[in-house]
Amino acid sequence: MRSPRAKPSSSRTRVVVVTADPSFADLVRDTFRAAPQIELEVIDGALAAQADAVAAADATVVVIDLNVAGADDMAALEALTARLDGWPPVVTVTDVFDKEVMRQLLKLRIADFLVKPVQPVELVRTCARVVQTPAAGDTSEAEIFTYLSAVGGAGVTTLAIQTALLLLGSGTQKTRPATCLVDLDFQHGACADYLDLEPRLDLGEIEPRPERLDRQLLEVMLSYHASGLAVIAAPCRPAEMRSFDPEIVTRLLDLVSSHFNYVVIDLPRTWFPWTDNVLLGSNRVYVVSELTVPGIKHAKQLVGAIRERLDEGPRPQVLINRFEQSLFGTGLRKRDLDQALGDDLLATIPNDYRLVREAIDRGVPLDEVKPGNRISAQLRKIVTPAQATERAVEPTAKRRLGLSWARG
C-alpha cells in the first residue's frame, strides 16, 4: 500500500515512475535519492495494470517504463494520455528504439522518450526539462529581470535565484512558465553553487564560433534544478578577468529569450562591453544595495549612470536588501531611504540571515526551508505577474528589440 502524500509545493518536482523492471526501479531510486528536492514514487507493475494509480498520483512528471511489444501497454498509454490531457508531462522509457513506436508516441504528444540503458543524469535532466518547456506554439517574448549590485556582498545572487524560483511557480501547476536563471558573472558567479548544480556553460567552445550556438548546443549547456528551473552558468574562474566578444553574450541571451517565458539575469558589478546591451534588453532592472550610507550613495550613483548611458532603456529601481530596523534603535530608517532615493526606491527586503544561509548550504529555495517567509513574500509582491508594479516596464515598442539585445 502506498503511503499518503502531501501535495508538492510549486518549487518541488514530484516524479512518479511505473515499471515492472526491478533493475530499472533500483536505478530510479538510486538516481533520485541524492536529490532531496525531488519527491519520488515508484509504482511496481505494468502500465496496463497501474494506469489508475498513475492518474491519481498527483505527479509533476510521469515516467513510464513501456513494454512496446505488448498491445495492452500501448492501449493503456493512449487512454492515460487522453485522461491526463497534457498534464503532467509523460516521459516513456523503452528497451529498443523502434521508429513505428516513436511515431505513435509523437501522436500521443509524449513529452520525451528515453531508450535503455538510461543514464541517471539524462533521466534527471529530462524530467526537469519537460516540466518547464514552453507550450507548443508559444512565441511570446520572454520577460527579462536583471539584478546588479551597487556594493559588494549585497545579496544579488540570492535575490536572483529566489526571483527565478518564484516566477517558475507563478503559474498553475499545469501552466508552469518556463524559467531560466542566467549567471553572467563569469569570474565569480555563484548561482550554480547556491543551487548545488554543475555549471555546464562552456564559453571556450562557443567563443571561436558564436554562430554554432543553437537550441541543441544550448540544451547541452543548461543545468536543471530539481524544481525544473533551468540555469546557465559557467565554471567559476576567480583568477581570470576574461572579456568576451559581445556577440557571444548577445547570441546566448537571444537564444535563451526565445525559448523561455521568464529570464532572470545575475549581472556582475564590473561593466563589460556587453553590459549596455543586457540592460537595454531587460524589462526590469533592479539595483541591489544595503542599508548603509555608502551603499545608498552607490545605488543612487549607479541608477544615475544607467539612466545617463541608456536613456531609452528600462527604468532602474533600487532594492535595499537585509533591511531591519528596531523601534528604538539607531541608524538609518525607512524615511532616510525615501529622502535619499526618492522614486528610485522600489522596496526593502527583510533580513533573515539564518534562513538564507541554510537555504544556500542545502541548495534549496527559501520557501522549502521556511514556507511563507518574509523574504519570499516581499519578492513575490515585487516580481510575480499578479503583483508586480508596471513602473519599470517601458512601452511595448521600446521593449521589442527583436530580442536582439540592442545590437548596433
Coordinates of C-alpha atoms in Angstrom, one line a residue, residues 19-29 42 44-45 65 116:
T19 CA 7.8 -0.1 -14.1
A20 CA 7.7 -3.8 -14.0
D21 CA 11.5 -4.0 -14.3
P22 CA 13.2 -4.4 -10.8
S23 CA 16.6 -3.3 -12.1
F24 CA 15.2 -0.1 -13.6
A25 CA 13.3 0.6 -10.4
D26 CA 16.5 0.3 -8.4
L27 CA 18.3 2.7 -10.9
V28 CA 15.5 5.2 -10.5
R29 CA 15.7 5.1 -6.7
V42 CA 7.8 4.1 -7.8
D44 CA 5.6 -1.5 -9.4
G45 CA 3.9 -3.3 -12.3
D65 CA 8.7 2.0 -18.5
K116 CA 17.6 1.8 -22.1

